[in-house]
PDB file of N, CA and C in Angstrom:
ATOM      1  N   GLY A   1      -9.382 -37.179  17.173  1.00 55.00           N
ATOM      2  CA  GLY A   1      -9.065 -36.387  16.018  1.00 55.00           C
ATOM      3  C   GLY A   1      -8.624 -34.980  16.377  1.00 55.00           C
ATOM      4  N   ILE A   2      -8.729 -34.121  15.382  1.00 59.00           N
ATOM      5  CA  ILE A   2      -8.255 -32.744  15.530  1.00 59.00           C
ATOM      6  C   ILE A   2      -9.072 -31.983  16.571  1.00 59.00           C
ATOM      7  N   SER A   3     -10.391 -32.173  16.572  1.00 63.00           N
ATOM      8  CA  SER A   3     -11.232 -31.399  17.491  1.00 63.00           C
ATOM      9  C   SER A   3     -10.882 -31.675  18.951  1.00 63.00           C
ATOM     10  N   LYS A   4     -10.518 -32.925  19.269  1.00 66.00           N
ATOM     11  CA  LYS A   4     -10.155 -33.258  20.650  1.00 66.00           C
ATOM     12  C   LYS A   4      -8.865 -32.535  21.039  1.00 66.00           C
ATOM     13  N   ARG A   5      -7.898 -32.521  20.123  1.00 66.00           N
ATOM     14  CA  ARG A   5      -6.633 -31.849  20.412  1.00 66.00           C
ATOM     15  C   ARG A   5      -6.841 -30.352  20.649  1.00 66.00           C
ATOM     16  N   LEU A   6      -7.686 -29.736  19.847  1.00 66.00           N
ATOM     17  CA  LEU A   6      -7.982 -28.314  20.022  1.00 66.00           C
ATOM     18  C   LEU A   6      -8.624 -28.071  21.381  1.00 66.00           C
ATOM     19  N   THR A   7      -9.522 -28.971  21.766  1.00 78.00           N
ATOM     20  CA  THR A   7     -10.201 -28.821  23.046  1.00 78.00           C
ATOM     21  C   THR A   7      -9.204 -28.895  24.194  1.00 78.00           C
ATOM     22  N   GLU A   8      -8.279 -29.848  24.137  1.00 79.00           N
ATOM     23  CA  GLU A   8      -7.272 -29.955  25.195  1.00 79.00           C
ATOM     24  C   GLU A   8      -6.428 -28.690  25.259  1.00 79.00           C
ATOM     25  N   LYS A   9      -6.067 -28.173  24.094  1.00 76.00           N
ATOM     26  CA  LYS A   9      -5.274 -26.945  24.033  1.00 76.00           C
ATOM     27  C   LYS A   9      -6.080 -25.772  24.592  1.00 76.00           C
ATOM     28  N   ASP A  10      -7.358 -25.697  24.209  1.00 80.00           N
ATOM     29  CA  ASP A  10      -8.228 -24.634  24.722  1.00 80.00           C
ATOM     30  C   ASP A  10      -8.371 -24.725  26.234  1.00 80.00           C
ATOM     31  N   ASN A  11      -8.531 -25.950  26.736  1.00 80.00           N
ATOM     32  CA  ASN A  11      -8.669 -26.138  28.178  1.00 80.00           C
ATOM     33  C   ASN A  11      -7.416 -25.685  28.910  1.00 80.00           C
ATOM     34  N   LEU A  12      -6.251 -26.015  28.365  1.00 79.00           N
ATOM     35  CA  LEU A  12      -4.989 -25.598  28.959  1.00 79.00           C
ATOM     36  C   LEU A  12      -4.911 -24.071  28.972  1.00 79.00           C
ATOM     37  N   TYR A  13      -5.283 -23.462  27.858  1.00 77.00           N
ATOM     38  CA  TYR A  13      -5.281 -22.002  27.742  1.00 77.00           C
ATOM     39  C   TYR A  13      -6.214 -21.390  28.784  1.00 77.00           C
ATOM     40  N   LEU A  14      -7.426 -21.926  28.878  1.00 80.00           N
ATOM     41  CA  LEU A  14      -8.410 -21.377  29.814  1.00 80.00           C
ATOM     42  C   LEU A  14      -7.973 -21.547  31.257  1.00 80.00           C
ATOM     43  N   SER A  15      -7.392 -22.705  31.592  1.00 82.00           N
ATOM     44  CA  SER A  15      -6.962 -22.904  32.973  1.00 82.00           C
ATOM     45  C   SER A  15      -5.769 -22.000  33.289  1.00 82.00           C
ATOM     46  N   LYS A  16      -4.903 -21.774  32.307  1.00 80.00           N
ATOM     47  CA  LYS A  16      -3.790 -20.839  32.522  1.00 80.00           C
ATOM     48  C   LYS A  16      -4.315 -19.419  32.709  1.00 80.00           C
ATOM     49  N   MET A  17      -5.318 -19.039  31.906  1.00 80.00           N
ATOM     50  CA  MET A  17      -5.896 -17.701  32.016  1.00 80.00           C
ATOM     51  C   MET A  17      -6.441 -17.475  33.424  1.00 80.00           C
ATOM     52  N   LYS A  18      -7.107 -18.494  33.962  1.00 85.00           N
ATOM     53  CA  LYS A  18      -7.732 -18.364  35.284  1.00 85.00           C
ATOM     54  C   LYS A  18      -6.701 -18.213  36.391  1.00 85.00           C
ATOM     55  N   THR A  19      -5.586 -18.919  36.267  1.00 89.00           N
ATOM     56  CA  THR A  19      -4.616 -18.940  37.366  1.00 89.00           C
ATOM     57  C   THR A  19      -3.472 -17.946  37.168  1.00 89.00           C
ATOM     58  N   PHE A  20      -3.388 -17.334  35.996  1.00 92.00           N
ATOM     59  CA  PHE A  20      -2.260 -16.447  35.698  1.00 92.00           C
ATOM     60  C   PHE A  20      -2.368 -15.158  36.504  1.00 92.00           C
ATOM     61  N   LYS A  21      -1.278 -14.792  37.150  1.00 94.00           N
ATOM     62  CA  LYS A  21      -1.234 -13.528  37.891  1.00 94.00           C
ATOM     63  C   LYS A  21      -0.365 -12.552  37.105  1.00 94.00           C
ATOM     64  N   ASN A  22      -0.729 -11.274  37.155  1.00 96.00           N
ATOM     65  CA  ASN A  22       0.033 -10.306  36.357  1.00 96.00           C
ATOM     66  C   ASN A  22       1.275  -9.802  37.082  1.00 96.00           C
ATOM     67  N   GLU A  23       1.667 -10.530  38.162  1.00 97.00           N
ATOM     68  CA  GLU A  23       2.943 -10.201  38.794  1.00 97.00           C
ATOM     69  C   GLU A  23       3.687 -11.471  39.161  1.00 97.00           C
ATOM     70  N   LEU A  24       4.994 -11.374  39.096  1.00 98.00           N
ATOM     71  CA  LEU A  24       5.864 -12.506  39.416  1.00 98.00           C
ATOM     72  C   LEU A  24       6.902 -12.027  40.417  1.00 98.00           C
ATOM     73  N   SER A  25       6.949 -12.685  41.566  1.00 97.00           N
ATOM     74  CA  SER A  25       7.947 -12.332  42.572  1.00 97.00           C
ATOM     75  C   SER A  25       9.153 -13.254  42.441  1.00 97.00           C
ATOM     76  N   LEU A  26      10.321 -12.653  42.297  1.00 97.00           N
ATOM     77  CA  LEU A  26      11.569 -13.409  42.137  1.00 97.00           C
ATOM     78  C   LEU A  26      12.486 -13.233  43.340  1.00 97.00           C
ATOM     79  N   ARG A  27      12.008 -12.557  44.368  1.00 92.00           N
ATOM     80  CA  ARG A  27      12.887 -12.146  45.468  1.00 92.00           C
ATOM     81  C   ARG A  27      13.590 -13.293  46.173  1.00 92.00           C
ATOM     82  N   GLN A  28      12.931 -14.441  46.296  1.00 92.00           N
ATOM     83  CA  GLN A  28      13.531 -15.521  47.098  1.00 92.00           C
ATOM     84  C   GLN A  28      14.402 -16.470  46.270  1.00 92.00           C
ATOM     85  N   PHE A  29      14.588 -16.193  44.986  1.00 95.00           N
ATOM     86  CA  PHE A  29      15.304 -17.129  44.116  1.00 95.00           C
ATOM     87  C   PHE A  29      16.720 -16.666  43.787  1.00 95.00           C
ATOM     88  N   SER A  30      17.567 -17.645  43.476  1.00 95.00           N
ATOM     89  CA  SER A  30      18.902 -17.326  42.960  1.00 95.00           C
ATOM     90  C   SER A  30      18.737 -16.704  41.576  1.00 95.00           C
ATOM     91  N   VAL A  31      19.779 -16.059  41.093  1.00 95.00           N
ATOM     92  CA  VAL A  31      19.719 -15.419  39.776  1.00 95.00           C
ATOM     93  C   VAL A  31      19.352 -16.438  38.702  1.00 95.00           C
ATOM     94  N   GLU A  32      19.985 -17.621  38.729  1.00 96.00           N
ATOM     95  CA  GLU A  32      19.711 -18.638  37.700  1.00 96.00           C
ATOM     96  C   GLU A  32      18.255 -19.098  37.742  1.00 96.00           C
ATOM     97  N   ASP A  33      17.754 -19.417  38.937  1.00 97.00           N
ATOM     98  CA  ASP A  33      16.354 -19.837  39.078  1.00 97.00           C
ATOM     99  C   ASP A  33      15.411 -18.723  38.648  1.00 97.00           C
ATOM    100  N   ALA A  34      15.740 -17.510  39.041  1.00 97.00           N
ATOM    101  CA  ALA A  34      14.898 -16.360  38.707  1.00 97.00           C
ATOM    102  C   ALA A  34      14.797 -16.200  37.192  1.00 97.00           C
ATOM    103  N   LYS A  35      15.922 -16.357  36.487  1.00 97.00           N
ATOM    104  CA  LYS A  35      15.909 -16.201  35.033  1.00 97.00           C
ATOM    105  C   LYS A  35      15.048 -17.270  34.367  1.00 97.00           C
ATOM    106  N   LEU A  36      15.155 -18.514  34.833  1.00 97.00           N
ATOM    107  CA  LEU A  36      14.338 -19.597  34.266  1.00 97.00           C
ATOM    108  C   LEU A  36      12.853 -19.330  34.498  1.00 97.00           C
ATOM    109  N   ARG A  37      12.510 -18.941  35.714  1.00 98.00           N
ATOM    110  CA  ARG A  37      11.113 -18.652  36.042  1.00 98.00           C
ATOM    111  C   ARG A  37      10.591 -17.477  35.225  1.00 98.00           C
ATOM    112  N   LEU A  38      11.422 -16.462  35.083  1.00 98.00           N
ATOM    113  CA  LEU A  38      11.024 -15.269  34.340  1.00 98.00           C
ATOM    114  C   LEU A  38      10.763 -15.600  32.872  1.00 98.00           C
ATOM    115  N   GLU A  39      11.637 -16.391  32.258  1.00 97.00           N
ATOM    116  CA  GLU A  39      11.447 -16.754  30.845  1.00 97.00           C
ATOM    117  C   GLU A  39      10.133 -17.490  30.646  1.00 97.00           C
ATOM    118  N   LYS A  40       9.849 -18.466  31.512  1.00 96.00           N
ATOM    119  CA  LYS A  40       8.615 -19.234  31.390  1.00 96.00           C
ATOM    120  C   LYS A  40       7.398 -18.334  31.618  1.00 96.00           C
ATOM    121  N   TYR A  41       7.490 -17.478  32.623  1.00 97.00           N
ATOM    122  CA  TYR A  41       6.397 -16.565  32.956  1.00 97.00           C
ATOM    123  C   TYR A  41       6.098 -15.624  31.787  1.00 97.00           C
ATOM    124  N   LEU A  42       7.136 -15.051  31.204  1.00 98.00           N
ATOM    125  CA  LEU A  42       6.942 -14.122  30.086  1.00 98.00           C
ATOM    126  C   LEU A  42       6.380 -14.833  28.863  1.00 98.00           C
ATOM    127  N   ASP A  43       6.829 -16.062  28.604  1.00 96.00           N
ATOM    128  CA  ASP A  43       6.258 -16.848  27.502  1.00 96.00           C
ATOM    129  C   ASP A  43       4.758 -17.020  27.704  1.00 96.00           C
ATOM    130  N   ASP A  44       4.371 -17.397  28.927  1.00 94.00           N
ATOM    131  CA  ASP A  44       2.948 -17.580  29.233  1.00 94.00           C
ATOM    132  C   ASP A  44       2.183 -16.268  29.067  1.00 94.00           C
ATOM    133  N   ALA A  45       2.732 -15.177  29.590  1.00 96.00           N
ATOM    134  CA  ALA A  45       2.068 -13.871  29.492  1.00 96.00           C
ATOM    135  C   ALA A  45       1.859 -13.502  28.027  1.00 96.00           C
ATOM    136  N   TYR A  46       2.880 -13.741  27.214  1.00 96.00           N
ATOM    137  CA  TYR A  46       2.801 -13.412  25.792  1.00 96.00           C
ATOM    138  C   TYR A  46       1.739 -14.262  25.097  1.00 96.00           C
ATOM    139  N   LEU A  47       1.749 -15.565  25.365  1.00 92.00           N
ATOM    140  CA  LEU A  47       0.775 -16.467  24.737  1.00 92.00           C
ATOM    141  C   LEU A  47      -0.650 -16.132  25.159  1.00 92.00           C
ATOM    142  N   LEU A  48      -0.814 -15.679  26.404  1.00 92.00           N
ATOM    143  CA  LEU A  48      -2.145 -15.343  26.910  1.00 92.00           C
ATOM    144  C   LEU A  48      -2.545 -13.910  26.563  1.00 92.00           C
ATOM    145  N   GLY A  49      -1.623 -13.141  26.017  1.00 94.00           N
ATOM    146  CA  GLY A  49      -1.925 -11.761  25.630  1.00 94.00           C
ATOM    147  C   GLY A  49      -2.057 -10.809  26.811  1.00 94.00           C
ATOM    148  N   ILE A  50      -1.335 -11.080  27.886  1.00 95.00           N
ATOM    149  CA  ILE A  50      -1.441 -10.254  29.088  1.00 95.00           C
ATOM    150  C   ILE A  50      -0.295  -9.243  29.138  1.00 95.00           C
ATOM    151  N   SER A  51      -0.651  -7.974  29.262  1.00 97.00           N
ATOM    152  CA  SER A  51       0.334  -6.893  29.333  1.00 97.00           C
ATOM    153  C   SER A  51      -0.334  -5.677  29.958  1.00 97.00           C
ATOM    154  N   PRO A  52       0.326  -4.937  30.846  1.00 98.00           N
ATOM    155  CA  PRO A  52       1.676  -5.176  31.345  1.00 98.00           C
ATOM    156  C   PRO A  52       1.708  -6.236  32.448  1.00 98.00           C
ATOM    157  N   VAL A  53       2.912  -6.690  32.751  1.00 98.00           N
ATOM    158  CA  VAL A  53       3.129  -7.583  33.895  1.00 98.00           C
ATOM    159  C   VAL A  53       4.175  -6.930  34.799  1.00 98.00           C
ATOM    160  N   TYR A  54       4.142  -7.329  36.056  1.00 98.00           N
ATOM    161  CA  TYR A  54       4.997  -6.716  37.074  1.00 98.00           C
ATOM    162  C   TYR A  54       5.974  -7.756  37.605  1.00 98.00           C
ATOM    163  N   ILE A  55       7.254  -7.497  37.444  1.00 98.00           N
ATOM    164  CA  ILE A  55       8.290  -8.409  37.921  1.00 98.00           C
ATOM    165  C   ILE A  55       8.860  -7.817  39.208  1.00 98.00           C
ATOM    166  N   ILE A  56       8.674  -8.544  40.310  1.00 98.00           N
ATOM    167  CA  ILE A  56       9.131  -8.063  41.613  1.00 98.00           C
ATOM    168  C   ILE A  56      10.479  -8.713  41.920  1.00 98.00           C
ATOM    169  N   HIS A  57      11.531  -7.911  41.878  1.00 97.00           N
ATOM    170  CA  HIS A  57      12.874  -8.448  42.133  1.00 97.00           C
ATOM    171  C   HIS A  57      13.475  -7.862  43.402  1.00 97.00           C
ATOM    172  N   GLY A  58      12.778  -6.939  44.037  1.00 95.00           N
ATOM    173  CA  GLY A  58      13.293  -6.325  45.257  1.00 95.00           C
ATOM    174  C   GLY A  58      14.358  -5.278  44.951  1.00 95.00           C
ATOM    175  N   LYS A  59      14.714  -4.521  45.959  1.00 92.00           N
ATOM    176  CA  LYS A  59      15.681  -3.431  45.751  1.00 92.00           C
ATOM    177  C   LYS A  59      17.105  -3.936  45.903  1.00 92.00           C
ATOM    178  N   GLY A  60      17.462  -4.441  47.047  1.00 87.00           N
ATOM    179  CA  GLY A  60      18.777  -5.053  47.279  1.00 87.00           C
ATOM    180  C   GLY A  60      19.926  -4.296  46.641  1.00 87.00           C
ATOM    181  N   LYS A  61      20.882  -5.038  46.118  1.00 91.00           N
ATOM    182  CA  LYS A  61      22.053  -4.430  45.467  1.00 91.00           C
ATOM    183  C   LYS A  61      21.803  -4.187  43.981  1.00 91.00           C
ATOM    184  N   GLY A  62      20.652  -4.596  43.488  1.00 93.00           N
ATOM    185  CA  GLY A  62      20.332  -4.360  42.083  1.00 93.00           C
ATOM    186  C   GLY A  62      20.827  -5.442  41.142  1.00 93.00           C
ATOM    187  N   ILE A  63      21.403  -6.510  41.696  1.00 94.00           N
ATOM    188  CA  ILE A  63      21.954  -7.579  40.849  1.00 94.00           C
ATOM    189  C   ILE A  63      20.832  -8.273  40.078  1.00 94.00           C
ATOM    190  N   LEU A  64      19.789  -8.671  40.801  1.00 96.00           N
ATOM    191  CA  LEU A  64      18.671  -9.365  40.154  1.00 96.00           C
ATOM    192  C   LEU A  64      17.966  -8.431  39.168  1.00 96.00           C
ATOM    193  N   ARG A  65      17.779  -7.176  39.543  1.00 96.00           N
ATOM    194  CA  ARG A  65      17.145  -6.203  38.640  1.00 96.00           C
ATOM    195  C   ARG A  65      17.934  -6.116  37.335  1.00 96.00           C
ATOM    196  N   ASN A  66      19.258  -6.020  37.436  1.00 97.00           N
ATOM    197  CA  ASN A  66      20.092  -5.926  36.231  1.00 97.00           C
ATOM    198  C   ASN A  66      19.971  -7.174  35.370  1.00 97.00           C
ATOM    199  N   GLU A  67      19.941  -8.346  36.003  1.00 96.00           N
ATOM    200  CA  GLU A  67      19.810  -9.605  35.252  1.00 96.00           C
ATOM    201  C   GLU A  67      18.447  -9.687  34.567  1.00 96.00           C
ATOM    202  N   VAL A  68      17.400  -9.268  35.281  1.00 97.00           N
ATOM    203  CA  VAL A  68      16.045  -9.254  34.711  1.00 97.00           C
ATOM    204  C   VAL A  68      16.034  -8.372  33.467  1.00 97.00           C
ATOM    205  N   ARG A  69      16.622  -7.205  33.564  1.00 97.00           N
ATOM    206  CA  ARG A  69      16.584  -6.260  32.439  1.00 97.00           C
ATOM    207  C   ARG A  69      17.443  -6.713  31.265  1.00 97.00           C
ATOM    208  N   LYS A  70      18.556  -7.379  31.566  1.00 97.00           N
ATOM    209  CA  LYS A  70      19.386  -7.942  30.496  1.00 97.00           C
ATOM    210  C   LYS A  70      18.580  -8.975  29.708  1.00 97.00           C
ATOM    211  N   LEU A  71      17.854  -9.813  30.449  1.00 98.00           N
ATOM    212  CA  LEU A  71      17.021 -10.840  29.820  1.00 98.00           C
ATOM    213  C   LEU A  71      15.926 -10.184  28.970  1.00 98.00           C
ATOM    214  N   LEU A  72      15.271  -9.163  29.511  1.00 98.00           N
ATOM    215  CA  LEU A  72      14.197  -8.474  28.785  1.00 98.00           C
ATOM    216  C   LEU A  72      14.706  -7.864  27.485  1.00 98.00           C
ATOM    217  N   ASP A  73      15.926  -7.351  27.506  1.00 98.00           N
ATOM    218  CA  ASP A  73      16.522  -6.750  26.304  1.00 98.00           C
ATOM    219  C   ASP A  73      16.668  -7.755  25.169  1.00 98.00           C
ATOM    220  N   ASN A  74      16.731  -9.045  25.509  1.00 97.00           N
ATOM    221  CA  ASN A  74      16.992 -10.081  24.505  1.00 97.00           C
ATOM    222  C   ASN A  74      15.768 -10.885  24.100  1.00 97.00           C
ATOM    223  N   ILE A  75      14.582 -10.461  24.524  1.00 98.00           N
ATOM    224  CA  ILE A  75      13.358 -11.186  24.155  1.00 98.00           C
ATOM    225  C   ILE A  75      12.596 -10.349  23.133  1.00 98.00           C
ATOM    226  N   SER A  76      12.343 -10.948  21.964  1.00 97.00           N
ATOM    227  CA  SER A  76      11.803 -10.188  20.833  1.00 97.00           C
ATOM    228  C   SER A  76      10.392  -9.650  21.065  1.00 97.00           C
ATOM    229  N   TYR A  77       9.579 -10.322  21.876  1.00 98.00           N
ATOM    230  CA  TYR A  77       8.193  -9.875  22.051  1.00 98.00           C
ATOM    231  C   TYR A  77       8.002  -8.880  23.203  1.00 98.00           C
ATOM    232  N   ILE A  78       9.106  -8.429  23.794  1.00 98.00           N
ATOM    233  CA  ILE A  78       9.008  -7.390  24.826  1.00 98.00           C
ATOM    234  C   ILE A  78       8.974  -6.036  24.123  1.00 98.00           C
ATOM    235  N   LYS A  79       7.905  -5.273  24.366  1.00 98.00           N
ATOM    236  CA  LYS A  79       7.778  -3.957  23.742  1.00 98.00           C
ATOM    237  C   LYS A  79       8.634  -2.939  24.490  1.00 98.00           C
ATOM    238  N   SER A  80       8.470  -2.891  25.811  1.00 98.00           N
ATOM    239  CA  SER A  80       9.250  -1.958  26.626  1.00 98.00           C
ATOM    240  C   SER A  80       9.145  -2.362  28.087  1.00 98.00           C
ATOM    241  N   PHE A  81       9.986  -1.743  28.905  1.00 99.00           N
ATOM    242  CA  PHE A  81       9.894  -1.966  30.346  1.00 99.00           C
ATOM    243  C   PHE A  81      10.419  -0.735  31.067  1.00 99.00           C
ATOM    244  N   ARG A  82      10.014  -0.599  32.329  1.00 98.00           N
ATOM    245  CA  ARG A  82      10.400   0.561  33.132  1.00 98.00           C
ATOM    246  C   ARG A  82      10.396   0.169  34.599  1.00 98.00           C
ATOM    247  N   SER A  83      11.023   1.000  35.431  1.00 97.00           N
ATOM    248  CA  SER A  83      10.918   0.809  36.878  1.00 97.00           C
ATOM    249  C   SER A  83       9.494   1.122  37.303  1.00 97.00           C
ATOM    250  N   GLY A  84       9.053   0.458  38.360  1.00 97.00           N
ATOM    251  CA  GLY A  84       7.742   0.773  38.901  1.00 97.00           C
ATOM    252  C   GLY A  84       7.737   2.188  39.451  1.00 97.00           C
ATOM    253  N   ASP A  85       6.565   2.838  39.418  1.00 97.00           N
ATOM    254  CA  ASP A  85       6.499   4.126  40.106  1.00 97.00           C
ATOM    255  C   ASP A  85       6.285   3.847  41.597  1.00 97.00           C
ATOM    256  N   VAL A  86       6.218   4.890  42.394  1.00 95.00           N
ATOM    257  CA  VAL A  86       6.181   4.710  43.848  1.00 95.00           C
ATOM    258  C   VAL A  86       5.038   3.786  44.274  1.00 95.00           C
ATOM    259  N   SER A  87       3.858   3.946  43.674  1.00 96.00           N
ATOM    260  CA  SER A  87       2.698   3.128  44.066  1.00 96.00           C
ATOM    261  C   SER A  87       2.835   1.672  43.626  1.00 96.00           C
ATOM    262  N   GLU A  88       3.721   1.398  42.674  1.00 95.00           N
ATOM    263  CA  GLU A  88       3.904   0.034  42.158  1.00 95.00           C
ATOM    264  C   GLU A  88       5.066  -0.706  42.821  1.00 95.00           C
ATOM    265  N   GLY A  89       5.853  -0.014  43.624  1.00 95.00           N
ATOM    266  CA  GLY A  89       6.990  -0.668  44.274  1.00 95.00           C
ATOM    267  C   GLY A  89       8.338  -0.070  43.910  1.00 95.00           C
ATOM    268  N   GLY A  90       8.320   1.034  43.180  1.00 96.00           N
ATOM    269  CA  GLY A  90       9.564   1.740  42.856  1.00 96.00           C
ATOM    270  C   GLY A  90      10.578   0.869  42.143  1.00 96.00           C
ATOM    271  N   ILE A  91      11.859   1.040  42.506  1.00 96.00           N
ATOM    272  CA  ILE A  91      12.923   0.317  41.801  1.00 96.00           C
ATOM    273  C   ILE A  91      12.956  -1.171  42.138  1.00 96.00           C
ATOM    274  N   GLY A  92      12.129  -1.605  43.084  1.00 97.00           N
ATOM    275  CA  GLY A  92      12.043  -3.031  43.408  1.00 97.00           C
ATOM    276  C   GLY A  92      11.200  -3.810  42.412  1.00 97.00           C
ATOM    277  N   VAL A  93      10.591  -3.083  41.463  1.00 98.00           N
ATOM    278  CA  VAL A  93       9.677  -3.698  40.492  1.00 98.00           C
ATOM    279  C   VAL A  93      10.043  -3.220  39.090  1.00 98.00           C
ATOM    280  N   THR A  94       9.971  -4.127  38.122  1.00 98.00           N
ATOM    281  CA  THR A  94      10.078  -3.742  36.715  1.00 98.00           C
ATOM    282  C   THR A  94       8.731  -4.028  36.062  1.00 98.00           C
ATOM    283  N   VAL A  95       8.174  -3.011  35.418  1.00 98.00           N
ATOM    284  CA  VAL A  95       6.901  -3.143  34.710  1.00 98.00           C
ATOM    285  C   VAL A  95       7.237  -3.443  33.252  1.00 98.00           C
ATOM    286  N   VAL A  96       6.672  -4.547  32.738  1.00 99.00           N
ATOM    287  CA  VAL A  96       7.022  -5.021  31.398  1.00 99.00           C
ATOM    288  C   VAL A  96       5.798  -4.969  30.488  1.00 99.00           C
ATOM    289  N   TYR A  97       5.968  -4.354  29.318  1.00 99.00           N
ATOM    290  CA  TYR A  97       4.915  -4.290  28.306  1.00 99.00           C
ATOM    291  C   TYR A  97       5.279  -5.244  27.177  1.00 99.00           C
ATOM    292  N   LEU A  98       4.326  -6.108  26.823  1.00 98.00           N
ATOM    293  CA  LEU A  98       4.570  -7.104  25.780  1.00 98.00           C
ATOM    294  C   LEU A  98       3.876  -6.690  24.493  1.00 98.00           C
ATOM    295  N   LYS A  99       4.467  -7.076  23.368  1.00 97.00           N
ATOM    296  CA  LYS A  99       3.844  -6.808  22.070  1.00 97.00           C
ATOM    297  C   LYS A  99       2.578  -7.635  21.953  1.00 97.00           C
ATOM    298  N   LYS A 100       1.638  -7.134  21.178  1.00 90.00           N
ATOM    299  CA  LYS A 100       0.375  -7.858  20.964  1.00 90.00           C
ATOM    300  C   LYS A 100       0.579  -8.933  19.919  1.00 90.00           C
TER     301      LYS A 100
END
């Protein structure tokens, strides 16, 4: 019945909470793979109520950083984002704040 379904959903939520990390490294992925991973990661972060999260895209030529930020601009539950400060990884990291 309904109670069993809720329990399965709760268990999934709890196991995600335990394993969820507040940072996602995209450095080794192609732009397309990185975007797919980022979308799924942000959905999970939003559902779990975790904010801020740290997206590690590396410094490089800035291509991945630009793609990450373009994606963030188009997601309704993103409150704001900024470059990491020096202690967080500088321009190699984007810090993302999600709406509650």
